[in-house]
Structure formats: C-alpha cells, structure tokens
Short mmCIF file of C-alpha atoms in Angstrom, two decimals:
data_model
loop_
_atom_site.label_atom_id
_atom_site.label_comp_id
_atom_site.label_asym_id
_atom_site.label_seq_id
_atom_site.Cartn_x
_atom_site.Cartn_y
_atom_site.Cartn_z
CA MET K 142 0.00 0.00 0.00
CA LEU K 143 2.81 2.43 0.85
CA TYR K 144 4.45 1.88 -2.52
CA SER K 145 1.16 2.59 -4.32
CA MET K 146 0.63 5.73 -2.26
CA TYR K 147 4.16 6.88 -3.12
CA GLU K 148 3.49 6.36 -6.83
CA MET K 149 0.16 8.18 -6.61
CA SER K 150 1.72 11.17 -4.86
CA ARG K 151 4.48 11.26 -7.46
CA LEU K 152 1.94 11.24 -10.29
CA ALA K 153 -0.12 13.89 -8.51
CA MET K 154 2.87 16.23 -8.76
CA THR K 155 2.97 15.91 -12.55
CA PRO K 156 0.81 18.98 -13.36
CA TRP K 157 2.73 21.07 -10.84
CA ARG K 158 6.00 19.98 -12.37
CA ALA K 159 4.66 20.84 -15.81
CA ALA K 160 3.64 24.29 -14.56
CA ALA K 161 7.11 24.85 -13.07
CA ALA K 162 8.76 23.79 -16.33
CA SER K 163 6.50 26.10 -18.31
CA THR K 164 7.30 29.01 -15.98
CA LYS K 165 11.01 28.37 -16.35
CA ARG K 166 10.85 28.19 -20.17
CA THR K 167 8.85 31.40 -20.35
CA LEU K 168 11.21 33.34 -18.09
CA GLU K 169 14.30 32.03 -19.85
CA ALA K 170 12.99 32.90 -23.31
CA PRO K 171 15.24 35.46 -25.05
CA TRP K 172 12.27 37.73 -25.77
CA ASN K 173 11.28 38.00 -22.09
CA PRO K 174 13.13 40.90 -20.39
CA MET K 175 11.97 39.74 -16.95
CA GLY K 176 14.37 36.80 -17.13
CA ASP K 177 17.31 39.16 -16.56
CA THR K 178 15.86 40.68 -13.38
CA ILE K 179 16.44 39.49 -9.80
CA ALA K 180 12.75 38.56 -9.56
CA GLY K 181 12.90 36.59 -12.81
CA ARG K 182 16.07 34.70 -11.84
CA THR K 183 14.57 33.93 -8.43
CA MET K 184 11.44 32.46 -10.03
CA VAL K 185 13.54 30.40 -12.47
CA ALA K 186 15.68 29.14 -9.59
CA ALA K 187 12.57 28.22 -7.58
CA ALA K 188 11.10 26.34 -10.56
CA ASP K 189 14.41 24.53 -11.13
CA LEU K 190 14.69 23.56 -7.47
CA PHE K 191 11.08 22.36 -7.39
CA GLU K 192 11.67 20.19 -10.44
CA SER K 193 14.85 18.69 -9.01
CA VAL K 194 13.31 17.67 -5.67
CA THR K 195 10.03 16.27 -7.04
CA ARG K 196 11.07 14.20 -10.04
CA ARG K 197 11.99 10.55 -10.00
CA TYR K 198 15.58 9.98 -11.01
CA GLY K 199 16.15 7.16 -13.47
CA LYS K 200 19.19 4.94 -13.73
CA PRO K 201 22.15 7.21 -14.61
CA GLU K 202 24.37 6.69 -17.62
CA TRP K 203 28.03 5.77 -17.14
CA MET K 204 29.28 8.54 -19.45
CA LEU K 205 32.70 6.90 -19.78
CA ASP K 206 33.14 7.11 -23.54
CA GLN K 207 36.89 7.63 -23.61
CA VAL K 208 39.96 7.58 -21.39
CA MET K 209 43.28 9.38 -21.61
CA ILE K 210 46.22 6.93 -21.65
CA GLU K 211 49.76 8.27 -22.01
CA GLY K 212 48.41 11.38 -23.71
CA VAL K 213 46.24 9.43 -26.15
CA ASP K 214 42.42 9.59 -26.12
CA VAL K 215 41.25 5.98 -26.26
CA PRO K 216 37.55 5.23 -26.98
CA VAL K 217 35.74 3.09 -24.38
CA VAL K 218 32.78 0.82 -25.13
CA GLU K 219 30.53 -0.52 -22.38
CA THR K 220 29.79 -4.19 -23.12
CA ILE K 221 27.85 -6.91 -21.31
CA VAL K 222 30.04 -10.02 -21.03
CA TRP K 223 27.98 -12.10 -18.57
CA GLU K 224 24.31 -11.86 -17.68
CA LYS K 225 21.65 -13.35 -15.43
CA PRO K 226 18.25 -11.95 -14.40
CA TRP K 227 19.62 -10.17 -11.33
CA CYS K 228 22.93 -8.88 -12.66
CA LYS K 229 24.90 -7.93 -15.74
CA LEU K 230 28.70 -8.01 -15.75
CA LEU K 231 29.93 -4.95 -17.61
CA HIS K 232 33.32 -4.60 -19.26
CA PHE K 233 34.60 -1.15 -20.09
CA GLU K 234 36.40 -2.23 -23.21
CA ARG K 235 39.10 0.12 -24.44
CA GLU K 236 39.50 0.32 -28.20
CA GLU K 237 42.38 -1.98 -29.17
CA SER K 238 44.29 0.14 -31.70
CA GLY K 239 44.19 3.23 -29.50
CA LEU K 240 45.24 1.15 -26.53
CA ARG K 241 48.28 -0.22 -28.33
CA ALA K 242 49.26 3.23 -29.51
CA ALA K 243 49.13 4.47 -25.92
CA ARG K 244 50.74 1.63 -23.97
CA GLY K 245 52.42 -0.67 -26.48
CA GLU K 246 52.15 -4.39 -25.73
CA ARG K 247 51.80 -3.94 -21.98
CA GLU K 248 49.28 -6.27 -20.32
CA ASP K 249 46.94 -4.50 -17.91
CA PRO K 250 45.44 -6.35 -14.90
CA LYS K 251 41.81 -7.45 -14.82
CA VAL K 252 39.89 -5.78 -12.00
CA LEU K 253 36.38 -6.83 -10.98
CA PHE K 254 34.49 -4.25 -8.95
CA VAL K 255 31.63 -5.79 -6.98
CA ALA K 256 29.28 -2.82 -6.65
CA PRO K 257 26.93 -2.39 -3.70
CA MET K 258 23.40 -3.72 -3.91
CA SER K 259 22.14 -1.37 -1.24
CA GLY K 260 19.86 1.14 -2.91
CA HIS K 261 22.05 3.02 -5.38
CA TYR K 262 22.96 1.90 -8.89
CA ALA K 263 26.44 0.71 -9.80
CA THR K 264 27.04 4.08 -11.47
CA LEU K 265 27.73 5.42 -7.97
CA LEU K 266 31.20 3.96 -8.65
CA ARG K 267 31.71 5.96 -11.85
CA GLY K 268 34.67 7.79 -10.32
CA THR K 269 36.13 4.51 -9.08
CA VAL K 270 35.95 2.97 -12.55
CA ASP K 271 37.32 6.11 -14.17
CA ALA K 272 40.39 6.07 -11.91
CA PHE K 273 41.25 2.50 -12.95
CA LEU K 274 40.48 2.72 -16.68
CA PRO K 275 43.88 4.10 -17.80
CA ASP K 276 45.80 1.04 -16.60
CA SER K 277 43.29 -1.77 -15.96
CA GLU K 278 40.77 -3.96 -17.74
CA VAL K 279 37.76 -2.93 -15.67
CA TYR K 280 34.69 -5.07 -15.02
CA ILE K 281 31.80 -4.18 -12.72
CA THR K 282 28.61 -5.80 -11.47
CA ASP K 283 25.47 -4.00 -12.59
CA TRP K 284 22.78 -5.30 -10.21
CA SER K 285 19.13 -5.29 -11.32
CA ASP K 286 16.46 -3.07 -9.84
CA ALA K 287 14.02 -5.49 -8.17
CA ARG K 288 10.99 -3.57 -9.42
CA MET K 289 12.15 -4.29 -12.97
CA VAL K 290 12.59 -8.07 -12.51
CA PRO K 291 9.45 -10.08 -13.35
CA MET K 292 8.17 -12.56 -10.78
CA SER K 293 8.83 -15.31 -13.32
CA ASP K 294 12.58 -14.76 -12.87
CA GLY K 295 12.39 -16.05 -9.31
CA ARG K 296 13.74 -14.86 -5.99
CA PHE K 297 17.16 -13.47 -5.10
CA ASP K 298 18.72 -13.65 -1.64
CA LEU K 299 22.15 -13.22 -0.04
CA ASN K 300 23.18 -16.77 -0.96
CA ASP K 301 22.28 -16.08 -4.59
CA PHE K 302 24.49 -12.99 -4.37
CA VAL K 303 27.37 -15.21 -3.22
CA ASP K 304 26.76 -17.58 -6.13
CA TYR K 305 26.63 -14.74 -8.66
CA VAL K 306 29.92 -13.28 -7.42
CA ARG K 307 31.59 -16.67 -7.53
CA GLU K 308 30.38 -17.32 -11.08
CA MET K 309 31.65 -13.96 -12.27
CA ILE K 310 35.06 -14.51 -10.68
CA ALA K 311 35.28 -17.92 -12.35
CA PHE K 312 34.22 -16.38 -15.66
CA LEU K 313 37.09 -13.86 -15.51
CA GLY K 314 39.73 -16.37 -14.40
CA PRO K 315 42.40 -16.74 -11.68
CA ASP K 316 44.33 -13.60 -12.60
CA VAL K 317 41.45 -11.29 -11.67
CA HIS K 318 41.64 -8.80 -8.80
CA VAL K 319 38.34 -8.54 -6.90
CA VAL K 320 37.30 -5.27 -5.22
CA ALA K 321 34.17 -5.24 -3.04
CA VAL K 322 32.88 -1.78 -2.19
CA CYS K 323 30.79 -1.45 0.99
CA GLN K 324 27.79 -3.85 1.22
CA PRO K 325 29.16 -6.74 -0.89
CA GLY K 326 32.14 -7.23 1.41
CA PRO K 327 30.66 -10.12 3.45
CA PRO K 328 29.13 -12.09 0.52
CA THR K 329 32.25 -11.54 -1.62
CA LEU K 330 34.48 -12.81 1.17
CA ALA K 331 32.11 -15.78 1.51
CA ALA K 332 32.33 -16.48 -2.24
CA ILE K 333 36.14 -16.47 -2.19
CA ALA K 334 36.14 -18.66 0.95
CA CYS K 335 33.93 -21.16 -0.89
CA MET K 336 36.38 -21.19 -3.79
CA ALA K 337 39.29 -21.73 -1.39
CA HIS K 338 37.44 -24.55 0.36
CA GLU K 339 37.02 -26.37 -2.96
CA GLN K 340 40.48 -25.35 -4.23
CA ASP K 341 38.77 -23.79 -7.23
CA PRO K 342 41.52 -23.01 -9.78
CA SER K 343 39.67 -19.77 -10.67
CA ARG K 344 40.01 -18.22 -7.21
CA PRO K 345 41.23 -14.62 -7.57
CA ALA K 346 44.77 -13.33 -7.22
CA THR K 347 43.81 -10.57 -4.77
CA MET K 348 40.76 -9.33 -2.89
CA THR K 349 40.19 -5.78 -1.68
CA PHE K 350 37.44 -4.69 0.69
CA MET K 351 36.56 -1.00 0.94
CA GLY K 352 34.36 0.40 3.71
CA SER K 353 32.68 -2.99 4.14
CA PRO K 354 30.52 -4.24 7.05
CA ILE K 355 32.53 -7.42 7.61
CA ASP K 356 31.96 -7.21 11.39
CA THR K 357 29.51 -4.49 12.43
CA ARG K 358 30.11 -5.10 16.14
CA LEU K 359 33.25 -2.97 15.79
CA SER K 360 32.82 0.83 15.95
CA PRO K 361 29.06 0.59 15.34
CA THR K 362 27.53 3.48 13.40
CA VAL K 363 23.98 4.83 13.37
CA PRO K 364 22.77 2.34 10.69
CA ASN K 365 24.43 -0.53 12.59
CA LYS K 366 22.74 0.44 15.83
CA LEU K 367 19.34 0.78 14.14
CA ALA K 368 19.67 -2.73 12.69
CA GLU K 369 20.35 -4.14 16.16
CA GLU K 370 17.83 -2.07 18.13
CA LYS K 371 14.88 -3.00 15.92
CA PRO K 372 13.77 -6.64 15.83
CA TYR K 373 13.82 -8.58 12.59
CA GLU K 374 10.00 -8.55 12.55
CA TRP K 375 10.00 -4.74 12.53
CA PHE K 376 12.00 -4.64 9.30
CA ALA K 377 9.82 -7.33 7.70
CA GLY K 378 6.58 -5.67 8.77
CA ASN K 379 7.39 -2.01 8.09
CA LEU K 380 9.98 -1.76 5.33
CA VAL K 381 8.92 -4.41 2.82
CA HIS K 382 6.19 -3.58 0.30
CA SER K 383 4.74 -4.87 -2.97
CA VAL K 384 5.74 -3.35 -6.30
CA PRO K 385 2.64 -1.84 -7.94
CA MET K 386 1.60 -1.98 -11.58
CA PRO K 387 2.76 -1.26 -14.26
CA TYR K 388 6.36 -2.16 -13.36
CA PRO K 389 7.67 -5.48 -14.75
CA GLY K 390 8.22 -6.67 -11.17
CA ALA K 391 4.63 -5.95 -10.13
CA MET K 392 3.60 -7.88 -6.98
CA ARG K 393 7.21 -8.64 -6.04
CA ARG K 394 7.91 -7.90 -2.39
CA VAL K 395 10.77 -5.40 -2.08
CA TYR K 396 12.55 -2.95 0.15
CA PRO K 397 11.79 0.22 -1.88
CA GLY K 398 14.66 2.44 -2.88
CA PHE K 399 12.77 5.55 -1.79
CA LEU K 400 12.78 4.29 1.80
CA GLN K 401 16.51 3.66 1.67
CA LEU K 402 17.03 7.15 0.24
CA ALA K 403 14.91 8.68 3.02
CA GLY K 404 17.14 6.95 5.55
CA PHE K 405 20.31 8.22 3.90
CA MET K 406 18.93 11.76 3.69
CA ASN K 407 17.83 11.81 7.34
CA MET K 408 21.31 10.83 8.51
CA ASN K 409 22.67 14.17 7.25
CA LEU K 410 19.50 16.19 6.73
CA ASP K 411 21.03 19.57 7.59
CA ARG K 412 23.80 19.03 5.04
CA HIS K 413 21.31 18.19 2.28
CA VAL K 414 19.06 21.14 3.14
CA ASP K 415 22.06 23.47 3.04
CA ALA K 416 23.20 21.98 -0.28
CA HIS K 417 19.82 22.67 -1.89
CA TRP K 418 19.65 26.17 -0.43
CA ASN K 419 23.11 26.87 -1.87
CA PHE K 420 21.95 25.42 -5.19
CA PHE K 421 19.03 27.87 -5.21
CA ASN K 422 21.34 30.81 -4.51
CA GLN K 423 23.80 29.66 -7.17
CA LEU K 424 21.01 29.65 -9.74
CA VAL K 425 19.89 33.14 -8.74
CA GLU K 426 23.46 34.44 -8.92
CA GLY K 427 24.13 32.73 -12.24
CA ASP K 428 26.90 30.50 -10.85
CA GLY K 429 26.40 27.78 -13.45
CA ASP K 430 29.53 25.77 -12.63
CA SER K 431 28.61 25.28 -8.98
CA ALA K 432 25.00 24.52 -9.88
CA ASP K 433 26.14 21.89 -12.40
CA LYS K 434 28.30 20.20 -9.73
CA HIS K 435 25.25 20.05 -7.47
CA ARG K 436 23.15 18.52 -10.25
CA THR K 437 25.85 15.97 -11.11
CA PHE K 438 26.07 14.75 -7.52
CA TYR K 439 22.34 14.62 -6.80
CA ASP K 440 21.40 13.13 -10.17
CA GLU K 441 23.41 10.12 -8.95
CA TYR K 442 22.60 10.28 -5.25
CA LEU K 443 18.83 10.53 -5.73
CA ALA K 444 18.66 7.67 -8.26
CA VAL K 445 17.73 4.58 -6.25
CA MET K 446 16.70 0.99 -6.90
CA ASP K 447 14.60 -1.54 -5.01
CA LEU K 448 16.01 -4.64 -3.28
CA SER K 449 14.26 -8.00 -3.18
CA GLU K 450 12.59 -8.85 0.13
CA GLU K 451 14.63 -11.99 0.71
CA PHE K 452 17.97 -10.31 -0.04
CA TYR K 453 17.26 -7.31 2.17
CA LEU K 454 15.93 -9.25 5.15
CA GLN K 455 18.66 -11.90 5.02
CA THR K 456 21.28 -9.15 4.90
CA ILE K 457 19.73 -7.47 7.95
CA LYS K 458 19.67 -10.75 9.87
CA ASP K 459 22.95 -12.39 8.83
CA VAL K 460 25.19 -9.33 8.52
CA PHE K 461 23.83 -6.75 10.97
CA GLN K 462 21.99 -8.74 13.64
CA ASP K 463 23.48 -12.24 13.86
CA HIS K 464 27.00 -11.27 12.67
CA ALA K 465 27.04 -14.67 11.03
CA LEU K 466 30.32 -14.36 9.09
CA PRO K 467 32.58 -13.18 11.95
CA LEU K 468 30.93 -15.60 14.39
CA GLY K 469 31.40 -18.55 12.04
CA THR K 470 27.70 -19.31 11.53
CA PHE K 471 27.16 -18.09 7.96
CA ASP K 472 25.60 -20.98 6.05
CA HIS K 473 25.95 -21.21 2.30
CA ARG K 474 24.17 -24.10 0.61
CA GLY K 475 24.73 -26.39 3.60
CA TRP K 476 28.35 -25.38 4.25
CA THR K 477 29.48 -23.11 7.07
CA VAL K 478 31.66 -20.45 5.45
CA ASN K 479 35.18 -20.35 6.87
CA PRO K 480 37.44 -17.54 5.56
CA ALA K 481 40.39 -19.16 7.38
CA GLU K 482 40.57 -21.55 4.43
CA ILE K 483 41.79 -18.70 2.22
CA THR K 484 45.57 -19.10 2.09
CA ASP K 485 46.78 -17.70 -1.23
CA THR K 486 44.51 -14.80 -2.22
CA ALA K 487 46.18 -11.58 -1.06
CA LEU K 488 44.04 -9.28 1.09
CA LEU K 489 43.84 -5.47 1.15
CA THR K 490 41.40 -3.56 3.37
CA VAL K 491 40.66 0.16 2.98
CA GLU K 492 38.75 2.30 5.46
CA GLY K 493 37.92 5.99 5.84
CA GLU K 494 38.81 7.85 9.02
CA LYS K 495 35.40 9.58 9.14
CA ASP K 496 33.24 6.79 7.72
CA ASP K 497 29.76 7.03 9.31
CA ILE K 498 28.40 3.97 7.49
CA SER K 499 31.08 1.33 8.15
CA GLY K 500 33.11 2.32 11.19
CA ILE K 501 36.85 1.83 11.68
CA GLY K 502 37.65 -1.84 12.25
CA GLN K 503 34.61 -3.30 10.48
CA THR K 504 36.53 -3.84 7.24
CA GLN K 505 39.80 -4.68 9.01
CA ALA K 506 37.96 -7.65 10.53
CA ALA K 507 38.61 -9.50 7.27
CA HIS K 508 42.22 -9.92 8.41
CA THR K 509 41.08 -11.63 11.61
CA LEU K 510 38.79 -13.97 9.70
CA CYS K 511 41.47 -14.88 7.13
CA SER K 512 43.66 -16.17 9.95
CA ASN K 513 45.72 -18.55 7.81
CA LEU K 514 46.72 -15.94 5.27
CA PRO K 515 50.49 -15.22 5.52
CA GLU K 516 51.49 -11.75 6.72
CA GLY K 517 53.17 -11.06 3.39
CA LEU K 518 49.80 -11.31 1.67
CA ARG K 519 48.07 -8.73 3.84
CA GLU K 520 47.79 -4.96 3.81
CA ASP K 521 45.54 -2.50 5.61
CA TYR K 522 45.08 1.20 4.95
CA ILE K 523 43.05 3.92 6.67
CA GLN K 524 42.59 7.08 4.61
CA PRO K 525 42.71 10.22 6.77
CA GLY K 526 40.03 12.84 6.37
CA VAL K 527 37.43 10.96 4.32
CA GLY K 528 33.97 9.63 5.03
CA HIS K 529 32.27 6.66 3.45
CA TYR K 530 31.90 8.13 -0.04
CA GLY K 531 35.50 9.34 -0.03
CA VAL K 532 36.78 5.79 0.37
CA PHE K 533 35.94 5.05 -3.27
CA ASN K 534 35.41 8.43 -4.92
CA GLY K 535 36.86 11.92 -5.01
CA ARG K 536 40.28 13.55 -5.00
CA ARG K 537 41.81 11.57 -2.12
CA PHE K 538 40.66 8.33 -3.68
CA ARG K 539 42.24 9.21 -7.02
CA GLU K 540 45.48 10.57 -5.56
CA GLN K 541 46.09 8.33 -2.55
CA ILE K 542 43.85 5.26 -2.35
CA ALA K 543 43.73 4.12 -6.00
CA PRO K 544 47.55 4.19 -6.43
CA ARG K 545 47.92 2.01 -3.31
CA MET K 546 45.38 -0.44 -4.64
CA LYS K 547 47.09 -0.65 -8.03
CA ALA K 548 50.53 -1.17 -6.45
CA PHE K 549 49.12 -3.92 -4.24
CA MET K 550 47.50 -5.67 -7.18
CA LYS K 551 50.64 -5.44 -9.29
CA GLU K 552 52.93 -6.86 -6.61
CA GLN K 553 50.64 -9.49 -5.16
CA GLY K 554 49.09 -10.53 -8.45
CA ALA K 555 52.40 -11.56 -9.94
CA GLN K 556 53.36 -13.43 -6.78
CA ALA K 557 50.02 -15.25 -6.60
CA LEU K 558 50.27 -16.59 -10.13
CA ALA K 559 53.90 -17.64 -9.53
CA ARG K 560 52.93 -19.52 -6.37
CA ARG K 561 50.10 -21.37 -8.08
CA LYS K 562 52.28 -22.25 -11.06
CA SER K 563 54.95 -23.59 -8.72
CA ARG K 564 52.35 -25.63 -6.82
CA LYS K 565 51.10 -27.18 -10.05
CA THR K 566 54.67 -28.07 -11.04
CA ARG K 567 55.29 -29.77 -7.70
CA LYS K 568 52.07 -31.76 -7.94
CA ALA K 569 52.88 -32.84 -11.48
CA SER K 570 56.31 -34.10 -10.42
#
C-alpha cells in the first residue's frame, strides 16, 4: 500500500511539475526581459529547485566514452560479457588500436568491482571505474532493480548474491583482482572462501574490501545500531512492500529504494538542506559551474533501486543482527563459510577515518577472519580525512587510495600466479 501511495503522490505532482517547467521556459525565453531581473532569476531558480526535488531519477548513464592513456584519447565501449536476471557483468572495453598506440604491448590487470546492492545503482562507482580505466581492464557488477525483474525470474537472496559473485570470478579467471565496495564485502568474502574450500583453480589473485561491514560489532555506526535495536520482525513488517503496476516486477515484495534514500537523507538532513539552499542561490546568482556540480552529484545520489525482500531481510539478519560471518555461523548451501581456508589470495582492506556507514575496524575484521593468510599477503590502509563516499570516490581516492590499490594488485598478483604455477609443477612431479 505504501508503494502505491508513493506512486500516486508522485503522479499527482505531474501537473505542478509541468507548470514549473513552463514558468522556467517562459522566463528564460530570449524575448522575455523579466528573465534578466532578480525577480525573474529567483522564479527560475525556484522552478528549477522544485523540479529537481520532485522528479523521480532514473538509472544514470556511465558517461565513460573515452579515457586518456599516455596522452592518447582511447575510446571506451561498455559491453555486457555475462548476464543473469539479477545482474549484468559490464566490461569497459578500451579500443584496441588506440590502446596499443598508448601503452604498447603492456598487459593491464583485470579488475572486478563488486558494486553495492544497497539502494544506489552501480554508477555510484563511476569515479572509481574512471580512476582504474587508464591502466586496468575494468569489469563491474550491474545489479538489477528489483521492481524491474518479473516474478517469473524467481527470488534473489544473499546466498544467490554469493553464487553470482563466484560465477563472475570464475568467468574472468584466476588472474582477476576482486574489489568489493561497501555492502558486498561479506558475501564476496564468503564467495572467495567457498572457492578456497574447494580449491577452485579460478580463485582470484587478490581481494580488496573498501568500507565494508565485515563485522559491524566494531565501531558501530547509526545504521548498525538501528539494525540491532529493531527486531527482525519490525523490518519485515514495516519496510517491505509490494511493487505496484505497471512495473515489470509488479507484486514482487521489495525494500523500496525511496525508503533507503529517506534513511540516507535523514542521517545528514542539515547538510542536504544546506546543499539545496546553496543550489538555489547559485542559480539566482548565475553561478552555473557550482549549480552543475550540485546537479551531477544529486542526479546520482537521488537515483535509487529496489532490493528484493529476501535479499534485504537476510542481509539485515545475517550481517547486521546475527553477525554470522565473523561468528562462524554463515551458512551457504549447507556449508558453514570459513574464511580461514583462504591461504593464497592476497588481502587489502581500505577504510575511511570519518566513515559514518562502516566504522573503523569493520573492514579490518577480514584480516582476523582470514587467519591462515600469511602476513606477506596482507595490507591495511586507513585514509585520513574521508567519510564513506570518499573511500571510493573523489580527489583523495584518485590521488592516494587508488595508487595504493594498483601497487598492491601489481605486486601481489604476480606473486600469486607464480605460487600457483609452482604448486602445479610440484604436484605434477
């Protein structure tokens, strides 16, 4: 019912949005002298602000059409290389001739970014991908919006997420470097642990976890505390709703993206109110550059997707309430996941000093769980001065975090392949 009411209220705003758009067009018309007055600019700014806060934001485009490599502009094509109903694996394929002209015959590492399935689209990692494109073959998970997945395509829970990640790693091969950003940390670690348990030859060379809730008992944040204070039944009874018509996923039970967005906004409400007030003033003053930066950020931030009921509720229970992975009780298809079985996939953890989503220590917990991993295959880094978003985006990410990640992958990747080749030789003899 709540979802239907939300859709009805959104549709009810349509004529008002049309009126605001009409007002803006009229005032901005070259023949209208009022558009150059303070009153006219104020009315245009008000109409623009009204439109931006009342529309529904669709899935953003990646807008990564080319990359600069060694001074050469190389075209980039977004291709789907693996696909199932709940996810597409995207490859940002750099045009071959331009790539050779820029780098010669150098082989770049394969990097798989496991994007969060926590309300925002994978495009939230646009800056992350962009930072790696010049010297990496970049792949990223593009998770499906639950409201767009027909009921006939079945359910999707946390164990399915583990299976999907494992299949994509196997598809890319043993020389891949896996990077899990935020939410997918626990299921990605579980997938790699499963591969280690079975001595899967496709297990990755390295794994990196960034701002991930591996163990939310450490430095609990506001979202962590909410998940523990409210009983499981409260989440099931209050935050799960049915997708209305005419969406392809009509009647599917989901955790709506608009509820997740409301939670995010309320965490820093004053900051968002100030940002929109500044946006209004920038429009009035004609500060187009600052206004465009605001639009760019919020076009991404306000675009949200729904999560399937079973995935959302299992994540709440297993990750945030029962702490199943760190306590050794996470069950995957009848097997209790044990990260201690990982012995040859190098581990890097990255945290932000001011992260208010995944507190300090939650990601570092991966080192404790991977207890049989040699010290030479471990590295931990805390980035000063950044919050959650800054762990994987922004200037400090580009200038300080990404170079560390690339150096780690280069060093450990070569060693991992050498170790496995040596092990095969010994077994053969």
